[in-house]
């Protein structure tokens, strides 16, 4: 059984043209959140189905609940399918559009699968969250795609440049991150409103950065300092996953485990910080401020009218995944965190980075390509794959195995063959 919904449409519209059938395939918690929310933004003339492909990072039921919260899929969890079952399902559903909402290797596999269908769908992909810098690897994995969804003016410029360098020419749709409110249609995004009183600080971790244990501990100590000097402020760490749950990127040093170690050593007071899971939106209540090293959570916070702080102590660069925040008005230090000082995005930065006033054009882009699919003029994708030919077959095999073999087998095989790479694995 698949999680399929059709948004209501006027009777006349339904009679005039068949709905556009859109299937999204996700493989992890963050991609599932992006895929579900992207489907939710499509208009009433779209019939949507959400699927999860089996992989070692497939979301748990609680992660599925958090990822689909506030979408039309919240009441009907998507099925988890292996590669063979996914192939059969796609052949049966015959979608007009396939939204490939998955990490690079799985995205490549799913695109290859869809390209072999009797009448291939329009292939669409994108990256969840802030997808800067634009990388060759991200586009090579998605070389077959007709459409790449970008979420800011800056992303569209940078991905256009990378695509041109590869000899690719996907349509670059512009759409706000789907878990942000729709564009207001005017310049500015409310970022110049008065700073509200902060009574609650929410730290949103990243799985990959900072990587060093000592750096992560410094963040926790700063949170402890804030709680100690400001007993009127509630301090929360919003975990990306509960213990034992997988994530899109493996988190080797979870903050809850580090906090326990620090508390046992007497370096922090255990009761000063609480830990939470579930949707981030549940934490961004009035009076909150958001803290992170690098996270799309900053945008969710600002869009909700809340202040934010992006920690710069460990560097502001592509390695720390926070270079995009230069000039944002939200960069600050651990000293700022400990003192409860936060920032607000500047209008100029917001308009170029994710809070642009233009309405989404994804539905319009899809409409034109679906018309070509239905009249049989959608071109084959094989020529595009030449830009990603190096290692192509090896990557497809690896992705297929990851979606078929038990996790225990994959853990042993990966650790034996590539111990360091396996531990540090992670692809967009």
Tab-separated table of C-alpha atoms in Angstrom:
chain	number	residue	atom	x	y	z
A	1	UNK	CA	0.000	0.000	0.000
A	2	UNK	CA	1.344	3.416	-0.927
A	3	UNK	CA	0.797	6.760	0.737
A	4	UNK	CA	-1.158	8.565	-1.976
A	5	UNK	CA	-3.181	11.742	-1.691
A	6	UNK	CA	-4.884	14.071	-4.095
A	7	UNK	CA	-5.481	17.651	-3.094
A	8	UNK	CA	-9.091	18.725	-3.728
A	9	UNK	CA	-9.732	20.505	-7.009
A	10	UNK	CA	-12.750	22.129	-8.655
A	11	UNK	CA	-14.928	19.649	-10.565
A	12	UNK	CA	-14.455	21.483	-13.852
A	13	UNK	CA	-10.682	21.401	-13.523
A	14	UNK	CA	-10.701	17.689	-12.788
A	15	UNK	CA	-12.823	17.005	-15.824
A	16	UNK	CA	-10.689	19.100	-18.140
A	17	UNK	CA	-7.296	17.491	-17.598
A	18	UNK	CA	-6.093	14.480	-15.634
A	19	UNK	CA	-4.129	15.290	-12.486
A	20	UNK	CA	-0.355	15.264	-12.663
A	21	UNK	CA	0.814	12.088	-10.940
A	22	UNK	CA	3.855	12.817	-8.761
A	23	UNK	CA	5.735	10.116	-6.854
A	24	UNK	CA	8.473	11.008	-4.370
A	25	UNK	CA	11.107	8.482	-3.298
A	26	UNK	CA	13.078	9.206	-0.116
A	27	UNK	CA	15.777	7.280	1.732
A	28	UNK	CA	16.509	9.137	4.987
A	29	UNK	CA	14.894	11.358	7.590
A	30	UNK	CA	15.956	14.716	6.181
A	31	UNK	CA	15.185	13.765	2.576
A	32	UNK	CA	11.817	12.377	3.665
A	33	UNK	CA	10.996	15.677	5.368
A	34	UNK	CA	11.977	17.591	2.236
A	35	UNK	CA	10.111	15.259	-0.102
A	36	UNK	CA	6.899	15.228	1.925
A	37	UNK	CA	6.888	19.001	2.322
A	38	UNK	CA	7.683	19.564	-1.370
A	39	UNK	CA	4.757	17.367	-2.400
A	40	UNK	CA	2.574	19.244	0.055
A	41	UNK	CA	3.369	22.547	-1.681
A	42	UNK	CA	2.161	21.356	-5.084
A	43	UNK	CA	-1.241	22.546	-6.197
A	44	UNK	CA	-4.615	20.803	-6.376
A	45	UNK	CA	-3.975	19.377	-9.842
A	46	UNK	CA	-1.276	17.039	-8.509
A	47	UNK	CA	-1.895	13.490	-7.280
A	48	UNK	CA	0.965	12.694	-4.909
A	49	UNK	CA	2.486	9.474	-3.609
A	50	UNK	CA	5.293	9.146	-1.069
A	51	UNK	CA	7.617	6.127	-0.877
A	52	UNK	CA	10.738	5.233	1.110
A	53	UNK	CA	13.438	3.026	-0.398
A	54	UNK	CA	15.053	0.565	1.988
A	55	UNK	CA	18.576	1.530	3.060
A	56	UNK	CA	20.734	1.537	6.204
A	57	UNK	CA	19.643	5.122	6.850
A	58	UNK	CA	15.918	4.563	6.339
A	59	UNK	CA	13.964	6.515	8.968
A	60	UNK	CA	12.393	4.833	11.981
A	61	UNK	CA	8.647	5.184	12.633
A	62	UNK	CA	9.275	8.067	15.034
A	63	UNK	CA	11.497	9.798	12.471
A	64	UNK	CA	8.823	9.279	9.821
A	65	UNK	CA	6.299	10.898	12.134
A	66	UNK	CA	8.558	13.895	12.712
A	67	UNK	CA	9.438	14.215	9.001
A	68	UNK	CA	5.836	14.122	7.789
A	69	UNK	CA	4.305	16.195	10.591
A	70	UNK	CA	2.111	19.029	9.321
A	71	UNK	CA	1.913	17.468	5.841
A	72	UNK	CA	-0.874	15.520	4.216
A	73	UNK	CA	1.147	12.324	4.785
A	74	UNK	CA	1.137	12.528	8.583
A	75	UNK	CA	-1.822	10.153	8.878
A	76	UNK	CA	-0.552	7.600	6.343
A	77	UNK	CA	3.126	6.634	6.795
A	78	UNK	CA	4.846	5.816	3.489
A	79	UNK	CA	5.767	2.199	2.762
A	80	UNK	CA	9.412	1.115	2.828
A	81	UNK	CA	10.323	-0.779	-0.347
A	82	UNK	CA	13.366	-2.682	-1.539
A	83	UNK	CA	14.779	-2.043	-4.995
A	84	UNK	CA	12.755	-4.749	-6.755
A	85	UNK	CA	9.505	-3.691	-5.090
A	86	UNK	CA	10.225	-0.050	-5.886
A	87	UNK	CA	10.781	-0.888	-9.551
A	88	UNK	CA	7.458	-2.745	-9.704
A	89	UNK	CA	5.649	0.058	-7.901
A	90	UNK	CA	6.968	2.728	-10.245
A	91	UNK	CA	5.970	0.637	-13.254
A	92	UNK	CA	2.468	0.232	-11.810
A	93	UNK	CA	1.982	3.869	-10.823
A	94	UNK	CA	3.457	5.234	-14.080
A	95	UNK	CA	4.047	8.679	-12.581
A	96	UNK	CA	4.239	11.804	-14.688
A	97	UNK	CA	6.881	13.145	-12.287
A	98	UNK	CA	9.364	11.339	-10.067
A	99	UNK	CA	10.700	13.476	-7.229
A	100	UNK	CA	13.994	11.820	-6.274
A	101	UNK	CA	14.397	12.930	-2.680
A	102	UNK	CA	17.410	10.845	-1.715
A	103	UNK	CA	21.115	10.891	-0.988
A	104	UNK	CA	23.399	10.927	-4.023
A	105	UNK	CA	24.052	7.204	-4.597
A	106	UNK	CA	20.404	6.254	-4.084
A	107	UNK	CA	19.238	9.177	-6.217
A	108	UNK	CA	21.452	7.913	-9.032
A	109	UNK	CA	20.047	4.398	-8.686
A	110	UNK	CA	16.422	5.551	-8.663
A	111	UNK	CA	16.972	7.797	-11.693
A	112	UNK	CA	18.533	4.893	-13.584
A	113	UNK	CA	15.547	2.733	-12.683
A	114	UNK	CA	13.021	5.350	-13.771
A	115	UNK	CA	14.838	6.017	-17.043
A	116	UNK	CA	14.214	2.374	-18.023
A	117	UNK	CA	10.438	2.569	-17.635
A	118	UNK	CA	8.417	2.265	-20.880
A	119	UNK	CA	7.501	5.950	-20.685
A	120	UNK	CA	9.882	7.615	-18.298
A	121	UNK	CA	8.655	10.253	-15.869
A	122	UNK	CA	9.976	13.773	-15.574
A	123	UNK	CA	12.929	13.389	-13.194
A	124	UNK	CA	13.246	15.981	-10.444
A	125	UNK	CA	15.676	16.184	-7.547
A	126	UNK	CA	17.131	18.596	-5.052
A	127	UNK	CA	18.901	18.812	-1.734
A	128	UNK	CA	17.191	19.346	1.606
A	129	UNK	CA	18.178	22.401	3.535
A	130	UNK	CA	20.905	24.833	2.543
A	131	UNK	CA	22.647	23.247	-0.441
A	132	UNK	CA	25.715	25.470	-0.650
A	133	UNK	CA	28.332	25.280	-1.915
A	134	UNK	CA	27.128	23.781	-5.175
A	135	UNK	CA	29.242	20.701	-5.864
A	136	UNK	CA	30.161	18.625	-8.877
A	137	UNK	CA	29.364	15.457	-6.934
A	138	UNK	CA	25.802	16.501	-6.150
A	139	UNK	CA	25.092	17.173	-9.834
A	140	UNK	CA	26.892	14.086	-11.122
A	141	UNK	CA	24.685	11.868	-8.957
A	142	UNK	CA	21.652	13.646	-10.422
A	143	UNK	CA	22.876	13.941	-14.008
A	144	UNK	CA	19.734	12.311	-15.436
A	145	UNK	CA	17.382	14.825	-13.845
A	146	UNK	CA	15.304	17.180	-15.953
A	147	UNK	CA	14.773	19.566	-13.044
A	148	UNK	CA	16.875	20.573	-10.075
A	149	UNK	CA	14.986	22.363	-7.319
A	150	UNK	CA	16.947	25.282	-5.877
A	151	UNK	CA	15.845	27.178	-2.812
A	152	UNK	CA	17.428	30.595	-3.204
A	153	UNK	CA	18.588	33.066	-5.825
A	154	UNK	CA	22.160	32.318	-4.813
A	155	UNK	CA	21.696	28.553	-5.085
A	156	UNK	CA	20.222	28.932	-8.555
A	157	UNK	CA	23.215	31.007	-9.710
A	158	UNK	CA	25.795	28.634	-8.252
A	159	UNK	CA	24.156	25.429	-9.507
A	160	UNK	CA	23.719	26.968	-12.959
A	161	UNK	CA	27.461	27.627	-13.087
A	162	UNK	CA	28.374	24.098	-11.958
A	163	UNK	CA	25.891	22.510	-14.364
A	164	UNK	CA	27.268	24.530	-17.269
A	165	UNK	CA	30.767	23.371	-16.400
A	166	UNK	CA	29.593	19.754	-16.561
A	167	UNK	CA	27.757	20.245	-19.834
A	168	UNK	CA	24.371	19.732	-18.171
A	169	UNK	CA	21.334	21.942	-18.597
A	170	UNK	CA	18.622	20.962	-16.110
A	171	UNK	CA	15.755	23.337	-15.546
A	172	UNK	CA	16.526	25.154	-12.297
A	173	UNK	CA	13.253	25.678	-10.480
A	174	UNK	CA	13.170	28.245	-7.687
A	175	UNK	CA	11.133	27.282	-4.644
A	176	UNK	CA	11.330	28.285	-1.033
A	177	UNK	CA	12.409	25.531	1.305
A	178	UNK	CA	9.081	23.741	1.681
A	179	UNK	CA	9.020	23.857	5.477
A	180	UNK	CA	9.299	27.657	5.417
A	181	UNK	CA	6.193	29.831	4.982
A	182	UNK	CA	5.364	30.851	1.391
A	183	UNK	CA	6.998	33.963	-0.011
A	184	UNK	CA	5.225	37.182	0.971
A	185	UNK	CA	5.546	38.605	-2.556
A	186	UNK	CA	7.313	41.771	-1.429
A	187	UNK	CA	10.872	42.721	-0.611
A	188	UNK	CA	11.936	42.106	2.965
A	189	UNK	CA	10.891	39.217	5.143
A	190	UNK	CA	10.169	40.755	8.494
A	191	UNK	CA	13.820	40.506	9.493
A	192	UNK	CA	13.855	44.119	10.642
A	193	UNK	CA	11.262	43.605	13.359
A	194	UNK	CA	12.134	44.443	16.957
A	195	UNK	CA	14.144	41.777	18.802
A	196	UNK	CA	11.752	39.819	21.052
A	197	UNK	CA	12.520	38.941	24.644
A	198	UNK	CA	14.229	35.536	24.788
A	199	UNK	CA	13.051	33.060	27.416
A	200	UNK	CA	14.101	29.870	25.673
A	201	UNK	CA	17.234	28.904	23.728
A	202	UNK	CA	17.167	25.950	21.338
A	203	UNK	CA	20.432	24.487	20.042
A	204	UNK	CA	20.102	22.623	16.718
A	205	UNK	CA	23.109	20.323	16.155
A	206	UNK	CA	24.638	19.208	12.893
A	207	UNK	CA	25.736	15.596	12.524
A	208	UNK	CA	29.018	16.435	10.757
A	209	UNK	CA	30.190	19.719	12.293
A	210	UNK	CA	31.973	20.520	14.431
A	211	UNK	CA	33.736	17.170	14.188
A	212	UNK	CA	36.080	17.368	17.192
A	213	UNK	CA	34.863	16.202	20.574
A	214	UNK	CA	36.464	19.199	22.293
A	215	UNK	CA	34.587	21.620	20.036
A	216	UNK	CA	31.261	19.958	20.742
A	217	UNK	CA	31.983	20.023	24.446
A	218	UNK	CA	32.709	23.765	24.265
A	219	UNK	CA	29.228	24.341	22.873
A	220	UNK	CA	27.671	22.369	25.706
A	221	UNK	CA	29.714	24.250	28.302
A	222	UNK	CA	28.517	27.552	26.799
A	223	UNK	CA	24.924	26.332	27.037
A	224	UNK	CA	25.566	25.382	30.657
A	225	UNK	CA	27.012	28.849	31.327
A	226	UNK	CA	23.912	30.445	29.815
A	227	UNK	CA	21.603	28.339	31.982
A	228	UNK	CA	23.657	29.142	35.091
A	229	UNK	CA	23.748	32.906	34.571
A	230	UNK	CA	20.207	33.168	33.162
A	231	UNK	CA	18.014	30.851	35.260
A	232	UNK	CA	14.980	32.496	33.635
A	233	UNK	CA	15.985	31.001	30.265
A	234	UNK	CA	15.129	27.409	29.354
A	235	UNK	CA	17.944	25.703	27.402
A	236	UNK	CA	17.054	22.881	24.997
A	237	UNK	CA	19.167	20.733	22.662
A	238	UNK	CA	16.946	19.573	19.819
A	239	UNK	CA	18.480	16.213	18.830
A	240	UNK	CA	18.407	15.106	15.210
A	241	UNK	CA	17.741	11.501	16.231
A	242	UNK	CA	17.021	9.453	19.320
A	243	UNK	CA	19.719	6.994	20.489
A	244	UNK	CA	20.014	4.137	18.001
A	245	UNK	CA	18.258	5.936	15.138
A	246	UNK	CA	20.069	6.525	11.843
A	247	UNK	CA	20.425	9.907	10.140
A	248	UNK	CA	21.228	11.111	6.643
A	249	UNK	CA	24.770	11.723	7.923
A	250	UNK	CA	26.154	9.607	10.741
A	251	UNK	CA	26.682	11.461	14.008
A	252	UNK	CA	29.702	9.961	15.745
A	253	UNK	CA	29.559	12.213	18.823
A	254	UNK	CA	25.917	12.764	19.839
A	255	UNK	CA	25.421	15.761	22.086
A	256	UNK	CA	23.276	13.904	24.622
A	257	UNK	CA	26.041	11.348	25.206
A	258	UNK	CA	28.657	14.101	25.520
A	259	UNK	CA	26.464	15.954	28.009
A	260	UNK	CA	26.185	12.848	30.175
A	261	UNK	CA	29.968	12.496	30.192
A	262	UNK	CA	30.467	16.161	31.113
A	263	UNK	CA	27.894	15.956	33.895
A	264	UNK	CA	29.542	12.867	35.354
A	265	UNK	CA	32.874	14.702	35.315
A	266	UNK	CA	31.305	17.622	37.170
A	267	UNK	CA	31.948	20.044	34.293
A	268	UNK	CA	28.274	20.917	33.738
A	269	UNK	CA	25.096	20.732	35.790
A	270	UNK	CA	22.925	17.964	34.392
A	271	UNK	CA	19.610	19.752	35.027
A	272	UNK	CA	20.661	22.896	33.151
A	273	UNK	CA	19.894	21.471	29.698
A	274	UNK	CA	17.042	19.332	28.412
A	275	UNK	CA	17.102	17.213	25.247
A	276	UNK	CA	14.227	16.872	22.803
A	277	UNK	CA	13.422	14.990	19.595
A	278	UNK	CA	10.602	15.370	17.091
A	279	UNK	CA	9.793	18.215	14.693
A	280	UNK	CA	11.886	21.346	15.088
A	281	UNK	CA	8.760	23.437	14.647
A	282	UNK	CA	7.539	22.170	18.015
A	283	UNK	CA	10.537	23.869	19.635
A	284	UNK	CA	10.300	27.222	17.851
A	285	UNK	CA	7.640	28.710	20.082
A	286	UNK	CA	7.352	32.446	20.818
A	287	UNK	CA	10.162	33.637	23.048
A	288	UNK	CA	12.670	31.151	21.620
A	289	UNK	CA	16.061	31.816	20.030
A	290	UNK	CA	17.847	29.334	17.764
A	291	UNK	CA	21.550	28.455	18.019
A	292	UNK	CA	23.533	26.285	15.606
A	293	UNK	CA	26.906	25.843	13.948
A	294	UNK	CA	25.267	25.374	10.557
A	295	UNK	CA	21.666	24.429	9.987
A	296	UNK	CA	18.601	25.262	7.960
A	297	UNK	CA	17.000	25.627	11.377
A	298	UNK	CA	18.230	29.240	11.325
A	299	UNK	CA	15.854	29.943	8.455
A	300	UNK	CA	12.946	28.249	10.207
A	301	UNK	CA	13.650	30.348	13.271
A	302	UNK	CA	13.875	33.648	11.409
A	303	UNK	CA	10.794	32.841	9.329
A	304	UNK	CA	8.952	32.340	12.625
A	305	UNK	CA	10.063	35.804	13.744
A	306	UNK	CA	12.680	34.508	16.184
A	307	UNK	CA	16.340	35.537	16.629
A	308	UNK	CA	19.231	33.198	15.856
A	309	UNK	CA	22.955	32.708	16.347
A	310	UNK	CA	25.366	30.856	14.038
A	311	UNK	CA	28.494	29.951	16.020
A	312	UNK	CA	31.680	31.117	14.283
A	313	UNK	CA	34.326	29.989	16.821
A	314	UNK	CA	35.335	26.916	14.805
A	315	UNK	CA	35.646	28.735	11.501
A	316	UNK	CA	33.374	30.157	8.849
A	317	UNK	CA	34.067	28.164	5.702
A	318	UNK	CA	32.759	25.445	3.435
A	319	UNK	CA	34.187	22.697	5.634
A	320	UNK	CA	32.079	23.936	8.542
A	321	UNK	CA	29.052	24.201	6.219
A	322	UNK	CA	28.452	27.786	7.308
A	323	UNK	CA	30.162	29.923	4.654
A	324	UNK	CA	26.733	30.849	3.299
A	325	UNK	CA	26.050	32.829	6.484
A	326	UNK	CA	28.743	35.446	5.817
A	327	UNK	CA	26.994	38.804	5.829
A	328	UNK	CA	23.805	37.351	7.297
A	329	UNK	CA	23.868	39.257	10.567
A	330	UNK	CA	23.577	36.050	12.596
A	331	UNK	CA	27.230	35.033	13.040
A	332	UNK	CA	28.429	35.194	16.635
A	333	UNK	CA	30.641	33.550	19.229
A	334	UNK	CA	30.287	31.121	22.098
A	335	UNK	CA	30.719	34.142	24.355
A	336	UNK	CA	27.631	35.628	22.701
A	337	UNK	CA	25.789	32.375	23.351
A	338	UNK	CA	26.796	32.271	27.009
A	339	UNK	CA	25.645	35.883	27.372
A	340	UNK	CA	22.369	35.336	25.514
A	341	UNK	CA	23.167	37.657	22.587
A	342	UNK	CA	21.506	36.793	19.275
A	343	UNK	CA	21.182	38.259	15.785
A	344	UNK	CA	18.635	38.872	13.036
A	345	UNK	CA	19.111	38.274	9.321
A	346	UNK	CA	19.696	41.335	7.179
A	347	UNK	CA	17.133	41.950	4.444
A	348	UNK	CA	19.747	41.864	1.671
A	349	UNK	CA	21.089	38.488	2.785
A	350	UNK	CA	17.614	37.053	3.311
A	351	UNK	CA	16.416	38.018	-0.172
A	352	UNK	CA	19.403	36.348	-1.839
A	353	UNK	CA	19.459	33.370	0.520
A	354	UNK	CA	16.252	31.386	0.953
A	355	UNK	CA	13.795	34.142	1.933
A	356	UNK	CA	13.316	35.637	-1.536
A	357	UNK	CA	9.982	37.314	-2.326
A	358	UNK	CA	9.364	35.556	-5.661
A	359	UNK	CA	6.636	32.883	-5.706
A	360	UNK	CA	7.650	29.279	-6.347
A	361	UNK	CA	7.845	28.290	-10.014
A	362	UNK	CA	8.279	24.509	-9.552
A	363	UNK	CA	4.689	23.677	-10.492
A	364	UNK	CA	4.955	25.751	-13.685
A	365	UNK	CA	8.240	24.091	-14.653
A	366	UNK	CA	6.747	20.646	-14.064
A	367	UNK	CA	3.625	21.487	-16.032
A	368	UNK	CA	5.592	22.225	-19.185
A	369	UNK	CA	7.686	19.069	-18.933
A	370	UNK	CA	4.692	16.864	-18.132
A	371	UNK	CA	3.012	18.130	-21.298
A	372	UNK	CA	6.073	16.982	-23.257
A	373	UNK	CA	5.987	13.606	-21.522
A	374	UNK	CA	2.362	13.105	-22.405
A	375	UNK	CA	2.877	13.990	-26.049
A	376	UNK	CA	5.953	11.754	-26.265
A	377	UNK	CA	8.605	14.437	-26.819
A	378	UNK	CA	10.499	14.112	-23.534
A	379	UNK	CA	14.086	13.214	-24.532
A	380	UNK	CA	15.980	10.183	-23.211
A	381	UNK	CA	18.429	10.745	-20.372
A	382	UNK	CA	21.299	8.498	-21.453
A	383	UNK	CA	23.334	11.265	-23.062
A	384	UNK	CA	23.434	13.193	-19.784
A	385	UNK	CA	24.956	10.331	-17.871
A	386	UNK	CA	28.217	10.598	-19.799
A	387	UNK	CA	29.245	13.452	-17.510
A	388	UNK	CA	29.003	11.061	-14.575
A	389	UNK	CA	30.385	7.965	-16.287
A	390	UNK	CA	33.396	7.594	-14.010
A	391	UNK	CA	32.463	5.057	-11.360
A	392	UNK	CA	28.825	5.051	-12.539
A	393	UNK	CA	28.223	1.288	-12.578
A	394	UNK	CA	30.140	0.763	-9.333
A	395	UNK	CA	28.010	3.385	-7.593
A	396	UNK	CA	24.776	1.855	-8.871
A	397	UNK	CA	25.766	-1.577	-7.585
A	398	UNK	CA	26.726	-0.175	-4.193
A	399	UNK	CA	23.436	1.726	-3.898
A	400	UNK	CA	21.455	-1.376	-4.889
A	401	UNK	CA	23.222	-3.476	-2.274
A	402	UNK	CA	22.591	-0.850	0.396
A	403	UNK	CA	18.886	-1.081	-0.399
A	404	UNK	CA	18.828	-4.893	-0.359
A	405	UNK	CA	21.254	-6.385	2.172
A	406	UNK	CA	20.626	-6.377	5.937
A	407	UNK	CA	22.275	-3.507	7.770
A	408	UNK	CA	24.473	-5.902	9.779
A	409	UNK	CA	26.030	-7.260	6.580
A	410	UNK	CA	26.653	-3.759	5.262
A	411	UNK	CA	28.313	-2.687	8.500
A	412	UNK	CA	30.743	-5.598	8.436
A	413	UNK	CA	31.468	-5.299	4.707
A	414	UNK	CA	32.025	-1.560	4.852
A	415	UNK	CA	34.226	-1.703	7.911
A	416	UNK	CA	36.406	-4.434	6.427
A	417	UNK	CA	36.776	-2.963	2.930
A	418	UNK	CA	37.011	0.759	3.726
A	419	UNK	CA	37.179	1.228	7.500
A	420	UNK	CA	37.954	4.949	7.508
A	421	UNK	CA	35.738	5.880	4.577
A	422	UNK	CA	32.913	3.798	6.002
A	423	UNK	CA	33.004	5.547	9.347
A	424	UNK	CA	33.105	8.963	7.702
A	425	UNK	CA	30.751	8.168	4.823
A	426	UNK	CA	28.176	10.713	3.710
A	427	UNK	CA	26.882	11.897	0.353
A	428	UNK	CA	24.435	14.591	-0.558
